[in-house]
Short mmCIF file of C-alpha atoms and ligand atoms in Angstrom, two decimals:
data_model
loop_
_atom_site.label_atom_id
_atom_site.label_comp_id
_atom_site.label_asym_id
_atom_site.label_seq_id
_atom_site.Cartn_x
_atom_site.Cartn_y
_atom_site.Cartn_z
CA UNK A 17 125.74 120.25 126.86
CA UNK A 18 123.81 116.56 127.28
CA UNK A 19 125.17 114.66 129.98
CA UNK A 20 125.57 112.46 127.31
CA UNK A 21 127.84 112.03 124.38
CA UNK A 22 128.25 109.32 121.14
CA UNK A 23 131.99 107.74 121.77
CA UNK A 24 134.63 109.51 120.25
CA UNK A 25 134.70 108.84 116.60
CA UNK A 26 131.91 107.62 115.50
CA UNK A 27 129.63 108.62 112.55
CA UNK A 28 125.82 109.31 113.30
CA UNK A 29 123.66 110.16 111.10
CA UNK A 30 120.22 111.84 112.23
CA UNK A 31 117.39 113.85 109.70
CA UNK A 32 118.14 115.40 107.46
CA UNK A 33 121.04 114.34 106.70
CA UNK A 34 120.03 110.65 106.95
CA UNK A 35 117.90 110.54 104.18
CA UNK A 36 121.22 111.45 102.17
CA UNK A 37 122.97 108.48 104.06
CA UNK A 38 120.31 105.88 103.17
CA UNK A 39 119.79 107.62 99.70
CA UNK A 40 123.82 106.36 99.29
CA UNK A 41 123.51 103.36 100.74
CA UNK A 42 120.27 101.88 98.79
CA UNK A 43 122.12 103.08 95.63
CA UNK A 44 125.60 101.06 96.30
CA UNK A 45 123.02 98.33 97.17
CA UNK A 46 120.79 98.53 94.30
CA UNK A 47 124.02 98.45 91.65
CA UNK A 48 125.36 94.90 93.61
CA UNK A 49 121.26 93.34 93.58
CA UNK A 50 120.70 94.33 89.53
CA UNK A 51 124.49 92.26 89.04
CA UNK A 52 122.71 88.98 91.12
CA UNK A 53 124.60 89.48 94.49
CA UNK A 54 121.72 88.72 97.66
CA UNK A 55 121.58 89.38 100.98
CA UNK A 56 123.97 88.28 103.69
CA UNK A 57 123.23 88.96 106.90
CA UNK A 58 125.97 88.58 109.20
CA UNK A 59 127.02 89.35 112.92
CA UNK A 60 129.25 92.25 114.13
CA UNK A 61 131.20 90.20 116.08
CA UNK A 62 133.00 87.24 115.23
CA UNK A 63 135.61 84.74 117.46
CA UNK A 64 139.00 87.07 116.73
CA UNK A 65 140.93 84.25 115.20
CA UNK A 66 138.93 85.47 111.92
CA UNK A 67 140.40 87.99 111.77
CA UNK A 68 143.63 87.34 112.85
CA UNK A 69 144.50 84.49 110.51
CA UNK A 70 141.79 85.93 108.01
CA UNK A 71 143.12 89.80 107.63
CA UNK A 72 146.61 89.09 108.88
CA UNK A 73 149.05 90.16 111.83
CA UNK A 74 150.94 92.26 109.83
CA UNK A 75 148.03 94.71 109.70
CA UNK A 76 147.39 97.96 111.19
CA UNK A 77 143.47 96.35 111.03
CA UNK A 78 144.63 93.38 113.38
CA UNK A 79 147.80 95.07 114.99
CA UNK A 80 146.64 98.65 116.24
CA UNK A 81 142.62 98.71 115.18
CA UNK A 82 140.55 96.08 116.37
CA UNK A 83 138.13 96.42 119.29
CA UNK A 84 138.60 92.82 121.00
CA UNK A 85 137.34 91.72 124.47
CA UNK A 86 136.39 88.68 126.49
CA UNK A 87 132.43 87.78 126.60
CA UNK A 88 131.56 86.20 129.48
CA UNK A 89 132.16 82.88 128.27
CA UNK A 90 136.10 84.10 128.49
CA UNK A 91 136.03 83.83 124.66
CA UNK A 92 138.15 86.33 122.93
CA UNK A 93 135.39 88.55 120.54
CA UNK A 94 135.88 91.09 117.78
CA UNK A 95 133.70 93.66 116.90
CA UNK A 96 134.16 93.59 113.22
CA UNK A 97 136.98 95.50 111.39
CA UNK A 98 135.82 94.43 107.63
CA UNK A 99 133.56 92.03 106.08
CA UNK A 100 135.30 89.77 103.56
CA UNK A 101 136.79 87.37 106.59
CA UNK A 102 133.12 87.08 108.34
CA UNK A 103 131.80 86.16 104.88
CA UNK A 104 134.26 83.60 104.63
CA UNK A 105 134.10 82.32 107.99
CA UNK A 106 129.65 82.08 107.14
CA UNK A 107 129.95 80.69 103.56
CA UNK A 108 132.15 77.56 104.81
CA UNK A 109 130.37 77.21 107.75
CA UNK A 110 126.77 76.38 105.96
CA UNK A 111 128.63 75.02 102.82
CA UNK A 112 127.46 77.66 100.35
CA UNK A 113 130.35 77.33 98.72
CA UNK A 114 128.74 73.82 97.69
CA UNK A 115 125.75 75.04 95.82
CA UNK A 116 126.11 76.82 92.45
CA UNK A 117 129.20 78.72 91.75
CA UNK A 118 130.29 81.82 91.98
CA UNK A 119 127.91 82.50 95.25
CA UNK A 120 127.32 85.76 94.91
CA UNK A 121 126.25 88.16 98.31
CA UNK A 122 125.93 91.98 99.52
CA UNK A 123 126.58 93.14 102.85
CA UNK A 124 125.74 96.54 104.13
CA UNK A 125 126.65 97.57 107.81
CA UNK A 126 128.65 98.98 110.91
CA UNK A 127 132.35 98.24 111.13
CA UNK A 128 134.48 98.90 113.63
CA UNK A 129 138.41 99.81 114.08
CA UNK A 130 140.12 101.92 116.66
CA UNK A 131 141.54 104.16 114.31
CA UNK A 132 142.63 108.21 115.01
CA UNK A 133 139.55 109.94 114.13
CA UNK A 134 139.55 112.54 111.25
CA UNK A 135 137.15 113.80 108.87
CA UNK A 136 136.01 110.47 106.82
CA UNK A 137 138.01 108.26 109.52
CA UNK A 138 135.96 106.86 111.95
CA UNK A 139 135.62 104.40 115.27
CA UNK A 140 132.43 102.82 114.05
CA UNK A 141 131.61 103.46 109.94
CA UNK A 142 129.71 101.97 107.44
CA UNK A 143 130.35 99.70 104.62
CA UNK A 144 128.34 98.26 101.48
CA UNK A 145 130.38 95.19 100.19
CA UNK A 146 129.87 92.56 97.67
CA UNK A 147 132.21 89.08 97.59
CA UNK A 148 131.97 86.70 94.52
CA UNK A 149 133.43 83.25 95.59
CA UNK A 150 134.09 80.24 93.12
CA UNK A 151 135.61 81.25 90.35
CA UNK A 152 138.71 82.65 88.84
CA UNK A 153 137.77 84.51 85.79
CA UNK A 154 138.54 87.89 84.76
CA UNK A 155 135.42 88.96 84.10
CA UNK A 156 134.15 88.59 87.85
CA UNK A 157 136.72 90.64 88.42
CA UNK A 158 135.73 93.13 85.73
CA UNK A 159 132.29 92.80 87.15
CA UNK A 160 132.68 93.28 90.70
CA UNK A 161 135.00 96.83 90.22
CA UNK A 162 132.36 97.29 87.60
CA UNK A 163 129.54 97.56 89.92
CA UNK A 164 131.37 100.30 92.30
CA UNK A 165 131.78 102.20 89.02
CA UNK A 166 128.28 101.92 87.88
CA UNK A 167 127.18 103.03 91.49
CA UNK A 168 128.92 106.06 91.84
CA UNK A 169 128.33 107.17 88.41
CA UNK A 170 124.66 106.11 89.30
CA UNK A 171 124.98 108.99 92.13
CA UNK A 172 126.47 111.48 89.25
CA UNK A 173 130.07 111.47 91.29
CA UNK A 174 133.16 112.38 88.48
CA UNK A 175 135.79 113.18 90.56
CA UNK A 176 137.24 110.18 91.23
CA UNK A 177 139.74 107.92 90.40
CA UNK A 178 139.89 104.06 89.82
CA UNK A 179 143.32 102.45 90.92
CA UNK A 180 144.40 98.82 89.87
CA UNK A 181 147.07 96.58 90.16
CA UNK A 182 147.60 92.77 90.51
CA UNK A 183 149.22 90.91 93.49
CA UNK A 184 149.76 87.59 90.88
CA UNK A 185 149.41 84.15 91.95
CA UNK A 186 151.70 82.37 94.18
CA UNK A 187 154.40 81.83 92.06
CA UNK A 188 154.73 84.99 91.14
CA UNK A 189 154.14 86.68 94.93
CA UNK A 190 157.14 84.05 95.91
CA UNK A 191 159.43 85.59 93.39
CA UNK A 192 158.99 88.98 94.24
CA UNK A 193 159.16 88.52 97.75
CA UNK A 194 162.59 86.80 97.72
CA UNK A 195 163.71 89.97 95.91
CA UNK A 196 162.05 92.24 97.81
CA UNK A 197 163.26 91.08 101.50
CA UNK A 198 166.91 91.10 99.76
CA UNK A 199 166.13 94.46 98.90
CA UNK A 200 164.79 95.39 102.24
CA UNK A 201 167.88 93.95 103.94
CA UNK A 202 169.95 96.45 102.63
CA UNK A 203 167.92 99.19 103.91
CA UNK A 204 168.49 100.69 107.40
CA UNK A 205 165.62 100.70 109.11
CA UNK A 206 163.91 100.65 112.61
CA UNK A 207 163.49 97.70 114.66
CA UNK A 208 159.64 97.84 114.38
CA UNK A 209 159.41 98.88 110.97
CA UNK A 210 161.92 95.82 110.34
CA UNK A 211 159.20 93.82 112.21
CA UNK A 212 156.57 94.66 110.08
CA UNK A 213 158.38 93.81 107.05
CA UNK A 214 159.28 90.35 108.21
CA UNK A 215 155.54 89.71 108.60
CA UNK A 216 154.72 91.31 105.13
CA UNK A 217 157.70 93.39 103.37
CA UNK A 218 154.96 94.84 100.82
CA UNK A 219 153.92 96.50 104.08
CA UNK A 220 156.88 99.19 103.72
CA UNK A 221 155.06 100.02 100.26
CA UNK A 222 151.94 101.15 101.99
CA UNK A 223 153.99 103.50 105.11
CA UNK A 224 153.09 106.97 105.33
CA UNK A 225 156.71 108.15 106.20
CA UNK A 226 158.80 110.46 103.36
CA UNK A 227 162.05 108.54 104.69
CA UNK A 228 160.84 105.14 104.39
CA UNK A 229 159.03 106.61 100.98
CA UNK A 230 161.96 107.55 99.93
CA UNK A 231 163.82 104.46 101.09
CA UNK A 232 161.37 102.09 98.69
CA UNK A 233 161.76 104.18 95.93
CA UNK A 234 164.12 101.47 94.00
CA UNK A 235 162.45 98.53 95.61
CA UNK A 236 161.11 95.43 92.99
CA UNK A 237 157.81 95.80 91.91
CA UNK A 238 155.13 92.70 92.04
CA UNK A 239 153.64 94.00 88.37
CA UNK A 240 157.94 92.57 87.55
CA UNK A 241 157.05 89.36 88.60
CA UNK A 242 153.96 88.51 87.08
CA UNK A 243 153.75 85.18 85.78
CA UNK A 244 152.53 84.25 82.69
CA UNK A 245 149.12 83.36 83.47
CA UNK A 246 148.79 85.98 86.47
CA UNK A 247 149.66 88.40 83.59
CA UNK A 248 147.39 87.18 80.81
CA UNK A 249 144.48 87.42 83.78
CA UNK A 250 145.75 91.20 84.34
CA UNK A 251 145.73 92.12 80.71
CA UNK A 252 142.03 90.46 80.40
CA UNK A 253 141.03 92.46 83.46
CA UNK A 254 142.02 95.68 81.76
CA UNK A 255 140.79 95.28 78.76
CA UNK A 256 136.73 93.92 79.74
CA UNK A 257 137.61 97.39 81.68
CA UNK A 258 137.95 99.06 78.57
CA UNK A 259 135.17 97.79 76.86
CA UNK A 260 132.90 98.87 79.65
CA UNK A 261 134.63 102.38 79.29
CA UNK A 262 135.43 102.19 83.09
CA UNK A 263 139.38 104.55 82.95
CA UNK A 264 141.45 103.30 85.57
CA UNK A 265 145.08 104.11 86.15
CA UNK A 266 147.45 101.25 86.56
CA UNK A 267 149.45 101.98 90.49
CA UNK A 268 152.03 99.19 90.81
CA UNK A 269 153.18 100.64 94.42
CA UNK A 270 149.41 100.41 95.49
CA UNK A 271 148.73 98.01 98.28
CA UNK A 272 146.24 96.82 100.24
CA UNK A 273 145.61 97.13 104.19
CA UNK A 274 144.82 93.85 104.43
CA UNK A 275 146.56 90.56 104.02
CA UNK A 276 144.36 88.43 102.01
CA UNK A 277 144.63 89.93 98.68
CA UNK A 278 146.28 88.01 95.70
CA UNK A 279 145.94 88.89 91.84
CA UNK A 280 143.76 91.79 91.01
CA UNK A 281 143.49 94.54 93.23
CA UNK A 282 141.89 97.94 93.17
CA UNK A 283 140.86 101.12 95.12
CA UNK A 284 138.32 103.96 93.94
CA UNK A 285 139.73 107.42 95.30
CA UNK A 286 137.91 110.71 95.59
CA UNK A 287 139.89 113.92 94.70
CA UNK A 288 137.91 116.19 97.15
CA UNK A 289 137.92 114.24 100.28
CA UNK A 290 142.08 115.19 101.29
CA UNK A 291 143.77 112.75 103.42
CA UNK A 292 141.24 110.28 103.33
CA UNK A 293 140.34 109.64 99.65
CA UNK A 294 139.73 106.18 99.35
CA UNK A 295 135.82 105.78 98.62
CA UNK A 296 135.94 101.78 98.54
CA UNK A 297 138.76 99.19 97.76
CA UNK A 298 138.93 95.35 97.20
CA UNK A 299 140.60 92.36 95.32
CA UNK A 300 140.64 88.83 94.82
CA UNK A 301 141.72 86.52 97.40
CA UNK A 302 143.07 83.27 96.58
CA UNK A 303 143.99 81.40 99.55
CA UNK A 304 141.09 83.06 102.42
CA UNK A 305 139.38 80.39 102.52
CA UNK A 306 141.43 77.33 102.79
CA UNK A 307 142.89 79.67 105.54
CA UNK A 308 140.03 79.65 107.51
CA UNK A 309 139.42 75.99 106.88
CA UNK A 310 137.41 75.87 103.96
CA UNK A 311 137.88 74.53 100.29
CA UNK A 312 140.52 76.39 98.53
CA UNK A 313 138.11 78.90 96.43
CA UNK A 314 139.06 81.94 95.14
CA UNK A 315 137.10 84.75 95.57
CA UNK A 316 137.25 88.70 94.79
CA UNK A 317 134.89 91.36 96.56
CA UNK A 318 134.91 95.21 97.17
CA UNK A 319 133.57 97.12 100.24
CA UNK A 320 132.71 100.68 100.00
CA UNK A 321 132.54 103.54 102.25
CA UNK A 322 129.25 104.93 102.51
CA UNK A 323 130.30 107.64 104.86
CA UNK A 324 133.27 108.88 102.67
CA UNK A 325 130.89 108.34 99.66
CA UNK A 326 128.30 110.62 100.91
CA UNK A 327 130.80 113.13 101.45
CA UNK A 328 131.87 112.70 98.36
CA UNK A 329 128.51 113.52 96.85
CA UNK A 330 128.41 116.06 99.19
CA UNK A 331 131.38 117.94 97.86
CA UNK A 332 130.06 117.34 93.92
CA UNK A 333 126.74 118.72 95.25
CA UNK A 334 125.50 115.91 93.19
CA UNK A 335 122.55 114.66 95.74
CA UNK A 336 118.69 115.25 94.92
CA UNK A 337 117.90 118.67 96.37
CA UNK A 338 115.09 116.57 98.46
CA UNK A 339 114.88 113.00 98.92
CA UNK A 340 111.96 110.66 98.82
CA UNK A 341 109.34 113.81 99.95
CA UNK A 342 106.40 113.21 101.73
CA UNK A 343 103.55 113.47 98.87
CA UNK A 344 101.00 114.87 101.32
CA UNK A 345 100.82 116.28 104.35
CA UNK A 346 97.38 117.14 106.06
CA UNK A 347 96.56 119.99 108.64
CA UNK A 348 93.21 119.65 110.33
CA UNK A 349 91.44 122.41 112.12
CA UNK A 350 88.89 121.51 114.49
CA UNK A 351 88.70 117.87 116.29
CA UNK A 352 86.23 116.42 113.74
CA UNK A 353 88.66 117.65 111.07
CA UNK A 354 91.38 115.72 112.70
CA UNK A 355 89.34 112.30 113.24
CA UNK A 356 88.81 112.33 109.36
CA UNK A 357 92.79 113.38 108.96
CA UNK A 358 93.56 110.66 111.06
CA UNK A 359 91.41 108.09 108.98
CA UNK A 360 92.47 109.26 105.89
CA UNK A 361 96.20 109.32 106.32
CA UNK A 362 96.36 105.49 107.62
CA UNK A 363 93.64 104.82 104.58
CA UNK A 364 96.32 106.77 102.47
CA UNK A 365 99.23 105.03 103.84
CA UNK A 366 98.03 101.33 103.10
CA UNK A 367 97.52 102.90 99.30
CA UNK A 368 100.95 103.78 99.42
CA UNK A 369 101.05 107.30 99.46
CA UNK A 370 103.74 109.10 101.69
CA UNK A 371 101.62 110.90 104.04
CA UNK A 372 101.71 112.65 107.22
CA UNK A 373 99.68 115.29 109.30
CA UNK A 374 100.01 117.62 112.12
CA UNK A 375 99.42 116.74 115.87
CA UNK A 376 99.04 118.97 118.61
CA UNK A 377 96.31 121.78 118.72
CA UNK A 378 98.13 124.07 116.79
CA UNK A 379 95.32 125.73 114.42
CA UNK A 380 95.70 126.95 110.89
CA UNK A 381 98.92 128.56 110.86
CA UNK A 382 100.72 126.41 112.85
CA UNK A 383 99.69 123.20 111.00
CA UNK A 384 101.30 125.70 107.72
CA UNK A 385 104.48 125.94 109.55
CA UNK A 386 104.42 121.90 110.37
CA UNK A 387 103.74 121.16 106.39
CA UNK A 388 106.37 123.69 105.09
CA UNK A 389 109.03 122.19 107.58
CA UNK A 390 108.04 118.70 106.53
CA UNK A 391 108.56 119.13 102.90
CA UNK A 392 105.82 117.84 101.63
CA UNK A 393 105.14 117.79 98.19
CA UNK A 394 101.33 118.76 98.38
CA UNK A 395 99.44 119.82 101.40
CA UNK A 396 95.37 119.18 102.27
CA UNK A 397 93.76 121.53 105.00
CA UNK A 398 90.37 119.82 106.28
CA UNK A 399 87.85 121.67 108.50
CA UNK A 400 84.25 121.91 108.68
CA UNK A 401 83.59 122.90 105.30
CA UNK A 402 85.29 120.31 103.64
CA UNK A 403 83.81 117.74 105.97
CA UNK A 404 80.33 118.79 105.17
CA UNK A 405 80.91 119.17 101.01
CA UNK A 406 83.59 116.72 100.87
CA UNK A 407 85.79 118.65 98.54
CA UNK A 408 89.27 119.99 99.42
CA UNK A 409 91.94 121.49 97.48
CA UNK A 410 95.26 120.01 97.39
CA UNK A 411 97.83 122.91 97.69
CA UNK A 412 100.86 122.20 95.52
CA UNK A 413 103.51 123.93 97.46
CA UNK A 414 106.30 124.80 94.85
CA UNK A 415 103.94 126.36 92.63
CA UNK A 416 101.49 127.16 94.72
CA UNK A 417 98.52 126.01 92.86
CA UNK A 418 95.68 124.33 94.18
CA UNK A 419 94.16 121.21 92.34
CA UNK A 420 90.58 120.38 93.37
CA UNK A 421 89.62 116.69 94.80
CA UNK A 422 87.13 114.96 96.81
CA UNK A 423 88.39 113.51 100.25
CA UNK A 424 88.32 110.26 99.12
CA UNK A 425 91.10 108.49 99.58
CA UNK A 426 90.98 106.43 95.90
CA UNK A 427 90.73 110.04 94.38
CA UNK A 428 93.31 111.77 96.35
CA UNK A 429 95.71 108.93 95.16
CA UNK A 430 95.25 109.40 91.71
CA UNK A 431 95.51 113.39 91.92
CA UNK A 432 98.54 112.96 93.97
CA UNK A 433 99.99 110.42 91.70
CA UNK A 434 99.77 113.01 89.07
CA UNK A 435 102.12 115.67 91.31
CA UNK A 436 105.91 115.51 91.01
P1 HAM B 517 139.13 98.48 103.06
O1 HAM B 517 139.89 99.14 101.95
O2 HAM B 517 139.82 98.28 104.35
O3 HAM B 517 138.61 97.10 102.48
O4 HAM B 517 137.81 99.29 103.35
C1 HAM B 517 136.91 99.59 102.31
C2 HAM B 517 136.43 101.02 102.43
O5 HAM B 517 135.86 101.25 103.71
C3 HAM B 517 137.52 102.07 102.32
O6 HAM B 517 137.85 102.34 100.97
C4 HAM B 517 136.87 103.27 102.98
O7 HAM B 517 136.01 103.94 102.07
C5 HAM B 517 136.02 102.62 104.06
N1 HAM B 517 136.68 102.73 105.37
C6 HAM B 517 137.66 101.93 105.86
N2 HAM B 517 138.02 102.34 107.09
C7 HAM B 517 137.27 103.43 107.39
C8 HAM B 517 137.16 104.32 108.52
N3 HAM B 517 137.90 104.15 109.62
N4 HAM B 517 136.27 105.34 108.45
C9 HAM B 517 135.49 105.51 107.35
N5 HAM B 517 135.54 104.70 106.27
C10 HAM B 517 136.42 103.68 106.28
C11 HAM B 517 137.88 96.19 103.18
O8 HAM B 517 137.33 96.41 104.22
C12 HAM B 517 137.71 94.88 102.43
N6 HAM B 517 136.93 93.97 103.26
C13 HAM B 517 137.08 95.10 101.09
C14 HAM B 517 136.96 93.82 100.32
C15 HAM B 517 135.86 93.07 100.14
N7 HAM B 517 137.95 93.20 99.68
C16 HAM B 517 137.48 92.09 99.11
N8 HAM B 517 136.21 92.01 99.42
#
C-alpha cells in the first residue's frame, strides 16, 4: 500500500477512465456554448457569508456540508459547496448584470461538501453549470432544462427522468407557507427536526425518514398556491417543453437542497444509479441577488453532475468504445530511426495529427507492445530501410492492412486523414 492516500471521498479520475470523464464533461459543455452561455471562471473558495445568506441555514449544504476554515488573515473561507451563489457574488461584483441581458455563463469544476461518501456521493465532485440572469421568461427556463436534455441525449443516455415543479413567486410561497407551518404545528415532531422547519418548513418535504414521510403525507402543496401569474409562467414552461418533445413528470413534493430557488424548479434523475439518482438539478431564483447585495434580477441555472453522469453512461454502456485515439503511433528501431521519429512526430504534431512514439531501447517487438497498448489508430515502424528509400507502410491496426506512404510529414497527414 502507498504511504499515501487521496482523502476519504473524493473522486479521481486517472487514464483510462479519464478520457471518459473529460469525454462527459466537454459534451455538457459543448450543449451550454452552442445555446450562447461563455466562460466563467471562478474561485473555489469564496468569504462563507456567500454561502450562508446565498444557499441558506436551513441547509444540509450550509448546516452539516461545508468545508470552512480561517486563512491566515482570520477570515472565515469556504471551499465551495455549489456554484450559483459564487456566480452571483462575481456577476454583481464587476456589474455584468449591467451589460446586455440575460448574461449568460458556464462553469465547469471541483465542488466541495462534507457529505457521507457512497457510490456517486462524494467529498470533492465535479459540476458543469450554466446560470441565465436578467430575465423572467419562460422560455429561459425552457432553454436552460433544455440544454441538460439535449446533453445527455447528446451522450445517447435514455434512462432517465426529468422532474419539475414550481416554487411560485412570493405571493404565492407566502400563502403556502402560512398553511404549511399551521400544518406542521400539529405534527409531533423532534426538537431538531422542529428547528429545521422553522428555518424552512418545505425542508420536512425533502427528509429521508418513513415517519416524517409519512407524517407530510396530507401536508399543503406549493403547486395549491400558485398564483395567477406564477401559474400562467408554469403552464408556459410545460408546454415550450412539449414542443421541444423534452417528457417530464410534474413532482409537486420535489424540493430543492438549497434555499434560493423560487418558481420553476427541476431535477434530471437516472434510474440505474440507486440511492443517488439525481444526474443534475436547478431552478430559478428570484431574490439571490438582491440577497447578496445586488440588483434584484432573477435568474435560473442548472448544475450537473459529471461524476454521476459518467456513471450513468457507464451503466447504458453508451460511451465510444475508444475516445479521441491517437492517429499514429511510431516505433523506431535503431538510433537514426528514432532521430527521424522524433522529428517527424513534433513535425506531425504542429499539423495536428495525434501522434506519439516509443521511448526506451526496446526494439521491434517491444515498440509493438507500446503501439497496441496505446491504441493507436495506425502505427509507422522506421528503420534503416525506410530511412534510406523513404517509404514506410502505415499499419492500420483493426484491419490490419498496410497503406503505403512516403515519410513525409505533408503525405503522412493526408493518408492518415483518410483512416478512421
Ligand atoms: P445540486 O442539486 O445541489 O444543485 O447539485 C447539482 C448536481 O450536482 C446534483 O444533481 C448531482 O448530480 C451533483 N452532486 C451534488 N452533490 C454531489 C456529491 N456529493 N457527489 C457527487 N455529485 C454531487 C446545485 O448545486 C445548484 N447550484 C444548481 C443550480 C444552478 N441551480 C441553479 N443554478
Amino acid at each position: 500500500m502507498s504511504k499515501f492516500q487521496a482523502p476519504k471521498g473524493v473522486s479521481e479520475y486517472f487514464p483510462p477512465n479519464s478520457l471518459q470523464f473529460e469525454y462527459v464533461r466537454d459534451q455538457l459543455i459543448n450543449n451550454a456554448k452552442v445555446a450562447g452561455y461563455s466562460l466563467i471562471e471562478l474561485p473555489m473558495f469564496e468569504d462563507t457569508e456567500v454561502f450562508t445568506r446565498g444557499v441558506g441555514e436551513s441547509t444540509d449544504v450550509v448546516s452539516k456540508e461545508m468545508y470552512t476554515f480561517e486563512d491566515r488573515g482570520g477570515r472565515s473561507i469556504t471551499l465551495r459547496p455549489e456554484g450559483t451563489a459564487g456566480v452571483m457574488r462575481s456577476v454583481i461584483e464587476h456589474n455584468l448584470d449591467r451589460g446586455q441581458l440575460p448574461v449568460k455563463l458556464f462553469y465547469s469544476g471541483a465542488f466541495f461538501r462534507a457529505e457521507r461518501p457512497q457510490a456517486g456521493r462524494y467529498r470533492q465532485f465535479y459540476q458543469v453549470g450554466i446560470e441565465a440572469i436578467g430575465y423572467n421568461d419562460p422560455e429561459i427556463d425552457a432553454e436552460v432544462i433544455s440544454v441538460a436534455d439535449s446533453a445527455f441525449k447528446a451522450l445517447g443516455l435514455k434512462n432517465y427522468k426529468l422532474n419539475i415543479t414550481s416554487l411560485g413567486d412570493a405571493k404565492t410561497r407566502d400563502l403556502h407557507r402560512k398553511d404549511l407551518v399551521k400544518f406542521i404545528a400539529g405534527l409531533d415532531l423532534d426538537e431538531s427536526t422542529s428547528e429545521r422547519a422553522k428555518l424552512n418548513p418545505l425542508r420536512l418535504f425533502d427528509d429521508k425518514r418513513e415517519e416524517i414521510r409519512s407524517k407530510m403525507q396530507g401536508a399543503p402543496l406549493i403547486l395549491d398556491y400558485l398564483s395567477v401569474e406564477s401559474a400562467e409562467h408554469f403552464s408556459k414552461v410545460k408546454q415550450l417543453l412539449e414542443s421541444l418533445k423534452i417528457d417530464y413528470f410534474v413532482n409537486p413534493r420535489m424540493v430543492r437542497g438549497l434555499d434560493y430557488y423560487t418558481g420553476t424548479a427541476f431535477e434530471f434523475e437516472h434510474e440505474l444509479l440507486g440511492a443517488q439518482s439525481g444526474i443534475g438539478g436547478g431552478g430559478r431564483y428570484d431574490g439571490l441577488m438582491g440577497l447578496l447585495g445586488g440588483s434584484d434580477l432573477s435568474g435560473i441555472g442548472f448544475g450537473l453532475g459529471v461524476d454521476r453522469v459518467l456513471m450513468a453512461c457507464q451503466a447504458e454502456g453508451c460511451l465510444p468504445e475508444s475516445i479521441n485515439p491517437l492517429q499514429l503511433f511510431i516505433v523506431a528501431i535503431s538510433q537514426e530511426a528514432k532521430s527521424v521519429a522524433f522529428k517527424l512526430v513534433s513535425e506531425l504534431r504542429t499539423l495536428g495529427v495525434t501522434c506519439d512514439m516509443a521511448y526506451g531501447d526496446r526494439g521491434l517487438k517491444g515498440g509493438m507492445k507500446a503501439a497496441d497498448k496505446s491504441g493507436a489508430l495506425c502505427t509507422l515502424v522506421i528503420g534503416d530501410d525506410e530511412i534510406s528509400s523513404g517509404n514506410c507502410d502505415l499499419k492500420i491496426m483493426k484491419s490490419g492492412e498496410n497503406v503505403s506512404s512516403t515519410l513525409k510529414a505533408s503525405e503522412l497527414v493526408v493518408k492518415l486523414g483518410n483512416i478512421k
